Coordinates of N, CA and C in Angstrom, one line a residue:
M1 N 0.8 -1.2 0.0 CA 0.0 0.0 0.0 C 0.9 1.2 0.0
N2 N 0.4 2.3 -0.6 CA 1.1 3.5 -0.7 C 1.4 4.2 0.7
I3 N 2.6 4.7 0.8 CA 3.1 5.3 2.0 C 2.1 6.5 2.5
I4 N 1.6 7.2 1.5 CA 0.7 8.3 1.8 C -0.6 7.8 2.5
I5 N -1.1 6.7 2.0 CA -2.3 6.1 2.6 C -2.0 5.8 4.1
W6 N -0.9 5.1 4.3 CA -0.6 4.7 5.7 C -0.3 6.0 6.5
T7 N 0.2 7.0 5.9 CA 0.5 8.2 6.7 C -0.8 8.9 7.1
I8 N -1.8 8.9 6.1 CA -3.1 9.5 6.4 C -3.8 8.7 7.5
I9 N -3.7 7.4 7.4 CA -4.4 6.5 8.4 C -3.7 6.8 9.8
A10 N -2.4 6.8 9.8 CA -1.6 7.0 11.0 C -1.9 8.4 11.6
C11 N -2.0 9.4 10.8 CA -2.3 10.7 11.3 C -3.7 10.8 11.9
E12 N -4.7 10.2 11.2 CA -6.0 10.2 11.8 C -6.1 9.4 13.1
I13 N -5.5 8.3 13.1 CA -5.5 7.5 14.4 C -4.7 8.3 15.5
G14 N -3.6 8.9 15.1 CA -2.8 9.7 16.0 C -3.6 10.9 16.5
F15 N -4.3 11.5 15.6 CA -5.1 12.7 16.0 C -6.1 12.3 17.2
W16 N -6.8 11.2 17.1 CA -7.7 10.8 18.1 C -7.0 10.2 19.3
V17 N -5.9 9.6 19.1 CA -5.1 9.1 20.3 C -4.6 10.3 21.2
V18 N -4.0 11.3 20.5 CA -3.5 12.4 21.3 C -4.6 13.2 22.0
I19 N -5.8 13.3 21.3 CA -6.9 13.9 21.9 C -7.4 13.1 23.2
A20 N -7.5 11.8 23.0 CA -7.9 10.9 24.1 C -6.8 11.1 25.3
L21 N -5.6 11.0 25.0 CA -4.5 11.2 26.0 C -4.6 12.5 26.7
G22 N -4.9 13.6 25.9 CA -5.0 14.9 26.4 C -6.2 15.0 27.4
L23 N -7.3 14.5 27.0 CA -8.5 14.5 27.8 C -8.4 13.7 29.1
I24 N -7.8 12.5 28.9 CA -7.7 11.6 30.1 C -6.7 12.2 31.1
T25 N -5.6 12.8 30.5 CA -4.6 13.4 31.4 C -5.2 14.7 32.1
R26 N -6.0 15.4 31.3 CA -6.6 16.6 31.9 C -7.6 16.3 33.0
Y27 N -8.5 15.4 32.7 CA -9.6 15.1 33.6 C -9.4 14.0 34.7
F28 N -8.8 12.9 34.3 CA -8.6 11.8 35.2 C -7.4 12.1 36.1
F29 N -6.3 12.6 35.5 CA -5.1 12.8 36.3 C -4.9 14.2 36.8
K30 N -5.9 15.1 36.4 CA -5.9 16.5 36.8 C -4.6 17.3 36.5
N31 N -4.0 16.9 35.4 CA -2.8 17.6 35.0 C -3.1 18.3 33.7
K32 N -3.5 19.6 33.8 CA -3.9 20.4 32.7 C -2.8 20.7 31.7
R33 N -1.6 20.9 32.3 CA -0.4 21.2 31.4 C -0.1 20.1 30.5
L34 N 0.0 18.9 31.1 CA 0.3 17.7 30.2 C -0.8 17.4 29.3
G35 N -2.0 17.6 29.7 CA -3.2 17.5 28.8 C -3.1 18.4 27.6
F36 N -2.8 19.7 27.9 CA -2.6 20.6 26.9 C -1.5 20.2 25.9
F37 N -0.4 19.7 26.5 CA 0.7 19.3 25.6 C 0.3 18.2 24.6
F38 N -0.5 17.2 25.1 CA -1.0 16.2 24.2 C -1.9 16.8 23.1
L39 N -2.8 17.7 23.5 CA -3.7 18.3 22.6 C -3.0 19.2 21.6
A40 N -1.8 19.7 22.0 CA -1.0 20.6 21.1 C -0.3 19.8 20.1
L41 N -0.2 18.5 20.2 CA 0.5 17.6 19.3 C -0.2 17.4 18.0
T42 N -1.5 17.8 17.9 CA -2.3 17.5 16.7 C -1.8 18.2 15.5
P43 N -1.3 19.5 15.6 CA -0.8 20.1 14.3 C 0.5 19.5 13.9
I44 N 1.2 18.8 14.8 CA 2.5 18.1 14.3 C 2.1 17.0 13.4
L45 N 1.0 16.3 13.7 CA 0.6 15.2 12.8 C 0.3 15.8 11.4
D46 N -0.3 16.9 11.3 CA -0.5 17.6 10.0 C 0.8 17.9 9.3
L47 N 1.7 18.4 10.0 CA 3.0 18.7 9.5 C 3.7 17.4 8.9
I48 N 3.6 16.3 9.7 CA 4.2 15.1 9.2 C 3.6 14.6 7.9
L49 N 2.2 14.7 7.8 CA 1.5 14.4 6.5 C 2.0 15.3 5.4
L50 N 2.1 16.5 5.6 CA 2.6 17.5 4.6 C 4.0 17.1 4.1
I51 N 4.9 16.8 5.0 CA 6.2 16.5 4.7 C 6.3 15.2 3.9
V52 N 5.6 14.2 4.3 CA 5.6 12.9 3.6 C 5.0 13.0 2.2
T53 N 3.9 13.8 2.1 CA 3.3 14.0 0.7 C 4.3 14.8 -0.2
A54 N 4.9 15.8 0.3 CA 5.8 16.6 -0.5 C 7.0 15.8 -0.9
V55 N 7.6 15.0 0.0 CA 8.8 14.2 -0.3 C 8.4 13.1 -1.4
D56 N 7.2 12.5 -1.2 CA 6.8 11.5 -2.2 C 6.7 12.1 -3.6
L57 N 6.1 13.3 -3.7 CA 5.9 14.0 -5.0 C 7.2 14.5 -5.6
T58 N 8.0 15.0 -4.7 CA 9.3 15.5 -5.2 C 10.3 14.4 -5.7
N59 N 10.0 13.2 -5.2 CA 10.8 12.0 -5.6 C 10.3 11.4 -6.9
G60 N 9.3 12.1 -7.5 CA 8.9 11.7 -8.9 C 7.6 10.9 -8.9
A61 N 6.9 10.7 -7.8 CA 5.7 10.0 -7.8 C 4.6 10.8 -8.6
T62 N 3.8 10.0 -9.3 CA 2.7 10.6 -10.0 C 1.6 10.8 -9.0
A63 N 1.0 12.0 -9.0 CA 0.0 12.3 -8.0 C -1.2 11.4 -8.2
T64 N -1.7 10.9 -7.1 CA -2.9 10.0 -7.1 C -4.0 10.6 -6.2
Q65 N -5.1 9.9 -6.2 CA -6.2 10.4 -5.3 C -5.7 10.5 -3.9
V66 N -4.8 9.6 -3.5 CA -4.3 9.7 -2.1 C -3.6 11.0 -1.8
H67 N -2.8 11.5 -2.8 CA -2.1 12.8 -2.6 C -3.2 13.9 -2.5
A68 N -4.2 13.8 -3.3 CA -5.3 14.8 -3.3 C -6.0 14.7 -1.9
I69 N -6.3 13.5 -1.5 CA -7.0 13.4 -0.2 C -6.1 13.9 1.0
A70 N -4.8 13.8 0.8 CA -3.9 14.4 1.8 C -4.1 15.9 1.9
A71 N -4.2 16.5 0.8 CA -4.5 18.0 0.7 C -5.8 18.3 1.4
V72 N -6.8 17.5 1.0 CA -8.2 17.7 1.6 C -8.1 17.6 3.1
Y73 N -7.4 16.5 3.6 CA -7.3 16.2 5.0 C -6.6 17.4 5.7
L74 N -5.5 17.9 5.1 CA -4.8 19.0 5.8 C -5.7 20.2 5.9
G75 N -6.4 20.6 4.8 CA -7.3 21.7 4.9 C -8.4 21.6 6.0
I76 N -9.0 20.4 6.0 CA -10.0 20.2 7.0 C -9.5 20.1 8.4
S77 N -8.3 19.5 8.6 CA -7.7 19.4 9.9 C -7.3 20.7 10.5
V78 N -6.8 21.6 9.6 CA -6.4 22.9 10.1 C -7.6 23.7 10.5
V79 N -8.7 23.7 9.8 CA -9.8 24.5 10.1 C -10.7 23.9 11.1
F80 N -11.0 22.6 11.1 CA -11.9 22.0 12.0 C -11.2 21.3 13.2
G81 N -9.9 21.3 13.3 CA -9.2 20.6 14.4 C -9.6 21.1 15.7
K82 N -9.7 22.4 15.9 CA -10.0 23.0 17.2 C -11.5 22.6 17.6
S83 N -12.4 22.7 16.7 CA -13.8 22.4 17.0 C -14.0 20.9 17.2
M84 N -13.2 20.1 16.5 CA -13.3 18.6 16.8 C -12.8 18.3 18.2
I85 N -11.7 19.0 18.6 CA -11.2 18.8 20.0 C -12.3 19.3 21.0
Q86 N -12.9 20.4 20.7 CA -14.0 21.0 21.6 C -15.1 20.0 21.7
W87 N -15.5 19.4 20.5 CA -16.6 18.5 20.5 C -16.3 17.3 21.4
A88 N -15.0 16.7 21.2 CA -14.6 15.6 22.0 C -14.6 15.9 23.5
D89 N -14.1 17.1 23.8 CA -14.0 17.6 25.2 C -15.4 17.6 25.8
E90 N -16.4 18.2 25.1 CA -17.8 18.2 25.7 C -18.3 16.8 26.0
R91 N -18.1 15.9 25.0 CA -18.7 14.6 25.2 C -17.9 13.8 26.3
F92 N -16.6 14.0 26.3 CA -15.8 13.4 27.4 C -16.3 13.8 28.8
L93 N -16.5 15.1 28.9 CA -17.0 15.6 30.2 C -18.3 15.0 30.5
Y94 N -19.2 14.9 29.5 CA -20.5 14.4 29.8 C -20.5 12.9 30.1
Y95 N -19.8 12.1 29.4 CA -19.9 10.7 29.5 C -19.0 10.2 30.7
F96 N -17.9 10.8 30.9 CA -16.9 10.3 31.9 C -16.8 11.1 33.2
Q97 N -17.2 12.4 33.2 CA -17.0 13.3 34.3 C -18.4 13.8 34.8
K98 N -19.5 13.3 34.3 CA -20.8 13.7 34.8 C -21.0 15.2 34.6
G99 N -20.4 15.7 33.5 CA -20.6 17.1 33.1 C -21.9 17.4 32.5
P100 N -22.1 18.7 32.0 CA -23.4 19.0 31.4 C -23.5 18.3 30.1
Q101 N -24.8 17.9 29.8 CA -25.1 17.3 28.5 C -24.9 18.3 27.4
P102 N -24.2 17.9 26.3 CA -24.1 18.8 25.2 C -25.5 19.2 24.7
R103 N -25.6 20.5 24.3 CA -26.9 21.1 23.9 C -27.3 20.6 22.5
W104 N -28.5 20.3 22.3 CA -29.1 20.0 21.0 C -29.6 21.3 20.4
K105 N -29.1 21.6 19.2 CA -29.5 22.8 18.5 C -30.7 22.5 17.6
S106 N -31.6 23.4 17.5 CA -32.7 23.2 16.5 C -33.1 24.6 16.0
G107 N -34.0 24.6 15.1 CA -34.6 25.8 14.5 C -33.5 26.6 13.8
Y108 N -33.6 27.9 13.9 CA -32.7 28.8 13.3 C -31.3 28.8 13.9
E109 N -31.3 28.5 15.2 CA -30.0 28.3 15.9 C -29.1 27.3 15.2
Y110 N -29.8 26.1 14.8 CA -29.1 25.1 14.1 C -28.7 25.5 12.7
A111 N -29.6 26.3 12.1 CA -29.3 26.7 10.7 C -28.1 27.6 10.7
R112 N -28.0 28.5 11.7 CA -26.8 29.4 11.8 C -25.6 28.6 12.0
H113 N -25.7 27.6 12.9 CA -24.6 26.7 13.3 C -24.1 25.9 12.0
S114 N -25.1 25.4 11.3 CA -24.7 24.7 10.0 C -24.1 25.6 9.0
L115 N -24.6 26.8 8.8 CA -24.0 27.7 7.9 C -22.6 28.1 8.3
K116 N -22.4 28.3 9.6 CA -21.0 28.6 10.1 C -20.1 27.4 9.8
G117 N -20.6 26.2 9.9 CA -19.8 25.0 9.5 C -19.5 25.0 8.0
S118 N -20.4 25.4 7.2 CA -20.2 25.5 5.7 C -19.2 26.6 5.4
L119 N -19.2 27.7 6.2 CA -18.2 28.7 5.9 C -16.8 28.3 6.3
K120 N -16.7 27.5 7.4 CA -15.5 26.9 7.8 C -15.0 25.9 6.7
H121 N -16.0 25.2 6.1 CA -15.6 24.2 5.0 C -15.1 25.0 3.9
L122 N -15.6 26.2 3.6 CA -15.1 27.1 2.5 C -13.6 27.4 2.8
V123 N -13.3 27.8 4.1 CA -11.9 28.1 4.5 C -11.0 26.9 4.3
A124 N -11.5 25.7 4.7 CA -10.8 24.5 4.5 C -10.5 24.2 3.1
F125 N -11.5 24.5 2.2 CA -11.4 24.3 0.8 C -10.3 25.2 0.2
V126 N -10.3 26.5 0.7 CA -9.3 27.4 0.2 C -7.9 26.9 0.6
I127 N -7.7 26.5 1.8 CA -6.4 26.0 2.3 C -6.1 24.7 1.5
G128 N -7.0 23.8 1.4 CA -6.7 22.5 0.6 C -6.4 22.8 -0.8
V129 N -7.2 23.7 -1.5 CA -6.9 24.1 -2.9 C -5.5 24.7 -3.0
G130 N -5.1 25.5 -1.9 CA -3.8 26.1 -1.9 C -2.7 25.0 -2.0
F131 N -2.9 23.9 -1.2 CA -2.0 22.8 -1.2 C -2.0 22.1 -2.6
L132 N -3.2 21.8 -3.1 CA -3.4 21.2 -4.4 C -2.7 22.0 -5.6
V133 N -3.0 23.3 -5.6 CA -2.4 24.1 -6.6 C -0.9 24.2 -6.5
T134 N -0.4 24.3 -5.3 CA 1.0 24.3 -5.1 C 1.7 23.0 -5.6
M135 N 1.0 21.9 -5.3 CA 1.6 20.6 -5.8 C 1.5 20.6 -7.3
I136 N 0.4 21.0 -7.9 CA 0.3 21.1 -9.4 C 1.4 22.0 -10.0
Y137 N 1.6 23.1 -9.3 CA 2.7 24.1 -9.8 C 4.1 23.5 -9.7
L138 N 4.4 22.9 -8.5 CA 5.7 22.4 -8.3 C 6.0 21.2 -9.2
I139 N 5.0 20.3 -9.4 CA 5.3 19.1 -10.2 C 5.4 19.6 -11.7
N140 N 4.6 20.5 -12.1 CA 4.7 21.1 -13.4 C 4.7 20.1 -14.6
D141 N 3.8 19.1 -14.4 CA 3.6 18.1 -15.4 C 2.2 17.7 -15.4
P142 N 1.4 18.2 -16.4 CA 0.0 17.9 -16.4 C -0.4 16.4 -16.4
T143 N 0.4 15.6 -17.0 CA 0.1 14.1 -17.0 C 0.3 13.5 -15.6
R144 N 1.1 14.1 -14.7 CA 1.3 13.6 -13.4 C 0.3 14.3 -12.4
T145 N -0.4 15.3 -12.8 CA -1.3 16.0 -11.8 C -2.8 16.0 -12.2
E146 N -3.1 15.2 -13.2 CA -4.6 15.1 -13.6 C -5.5 14.9 -12.4
T147 N -5.1 13.9 -11.5 CA -5.9 13.6 -10.4 C -6.1 14.7 -9.4
L148 N -5.1 15.5 -9.3 CA -5.2 16.7 -8.4 C -6.2 17.7 -8.9
Q149 N -6.2 17.9 -10.2 CA -7.1 18.8 -10.8 C -8.5 18.3 -10.7
S150 N -8.7 17.0 -10.9 CA -10.1 16.5 -10.8 C -10.6 16.6 -9.4
M151 N -9.7 16.5 -8.4 CA -10.1 16.6 -7.0 C -10.7 18.0 -6.7
L152 N -10.1 19.0 -7.4 CA -10.6 20.4 -7.2 C -12.1 20.4 -7.6
Q153 N -12.4 19.8 -8.7 CA -13.8 19.8 -9.2 C -14.7 19.0 -8.2
V154 N -14.3 17.9 -7.8 CA -15.1 17.1 -6.9 C -15.3 17.8 -5.5
W155 N -14.3 18.4 -5.0 CA -14.4 19.1 -3.7 C -15.3 20.3 -3.9
A156 N -15.2 21.0 -5.0 CA -16.1 22.2 -5.2 C -17.5 21.8 -5.2
L157 N -17.8 20.6 -5.8 CA -19.2 20.1 -5.8 C -19.6 19.8 -4.4
V158 N -18.8 19.1 -3.7 CA -19.1 18.7 -2.3 C -19.4 20.0 -1.5
L159 N -18.6 21.0 -1.7 CA -18.7 22.3 -1.0 C -20.1 22.9 -1.3
G160 N -20.4 22.9 -2.6 CA -21.7 23.4 -3.0 C -22.9 22.7 -2.4
I161 N -22.8 21.4 -2.3 CA -23.8 20.6 -1.7 C -23.9 20.9 -0.2
D162 N -22.8 21.1 0.5 CA -22.7 21.5 1.9 C -23.5 22.8 2.1
F163 N -23.2 23.8 1.3 CA -23.9 25.1 1.4 C -25.4 24.9 1.1
A164 N -25.8 24.1 0.1 CA -27.2 23.9 -0.2 C -27.9 23.3 1.0
I165 N -27.3 22.3 1.6 CA -27.9 21.7 2.8 C -28.0 22.7 4.0
S166 N -27.0 23.5 4.2 CA -27.0 24.4 5.3 C -28.1 25.5 5.0
L167 N -28.2 26.0 3.8 CA -29.2 27.0 3.5 C -30.6 26.4 3.6
S168 N -30.8 25.1 3.3 CA -32.1 24.5 3.4 C -32.6 24.5 4.9
Y169 N -31.7 24.5 5.9 CA -32.2 24.6 7.2 C -32.8 25.9 7.6
F170 N -32.6 27.0 6.8 CA -33.3 28.2 7.0 C -34.7 28.2 6.4
I171 N -34.9 27.3 5.4 CA -36.2 27.1 4.9 C -37.0 26.1 5.6
W172 N -36.4 25.0 6.0 CA -37.0 23.9 6.7 C -36.2 23.7 8.0
P173 N -36.4 24.4 9.0 CA -35.6 24.4 10.3 C -35.7 23.0 10.9
R174 N -34.6 22.6 11.6 CA -34.5 21.3 12.3 C -35.4 21.3 13.5
A175 N -36.1 20.2 13.7 CA -37.1 20.1 14.7 C -36.4 20.0 16.1
E176 N -37.2 20.3 17.1 CA -36.7 20.2 18.5 C -36.4 18.7 18.7
K177 N -35.5 18.5 19.7 CA -35.1 17.1 20.0 C -36.3 16.4 20.6
P178 N -36.5 15.2 20.1 CA -37.6 14.4 20.7 C -37.3 14.0 22.2
R179 N -38.3 14.1 23.0 CA -38.0 13.8 24.4 C -38.3 12.4 24.8

């Protein structure tokens, strides 16, 4: 299997492992500094993926869907990383520390929340496209970068669908949570 695939898998697993270590250290062992250290390791995983992808492509590899997914992963991780950690923190507190139950959003509050997520997706798209365009420019061989260019189109379509769904919540608001 391609080294980029394994790196993406390792980075995703590593992301959740360091979050779990950070939360366990923070709440079970009451060591906030060490917990913060573990949580701060998440951007290092992104850096590792970026380096491995760049080295693979500069060594002459033809860009594949996996290289394109690495760019998508990086864009999403940079933009959504903090909110994913916050999401995990809220659930960890609720399930393991008897903290407050995470709030269920509905109606226009959920519509605004969803649109905010779509706007974050747009920022992730811009960052990921930046990585893709940089790879296309540096490789400078259209036959080796076809896949990267097609990923731009697919991701733009996904982004459009994301915005359409978010905007639909303003027309058909999400119902209250069933009791």
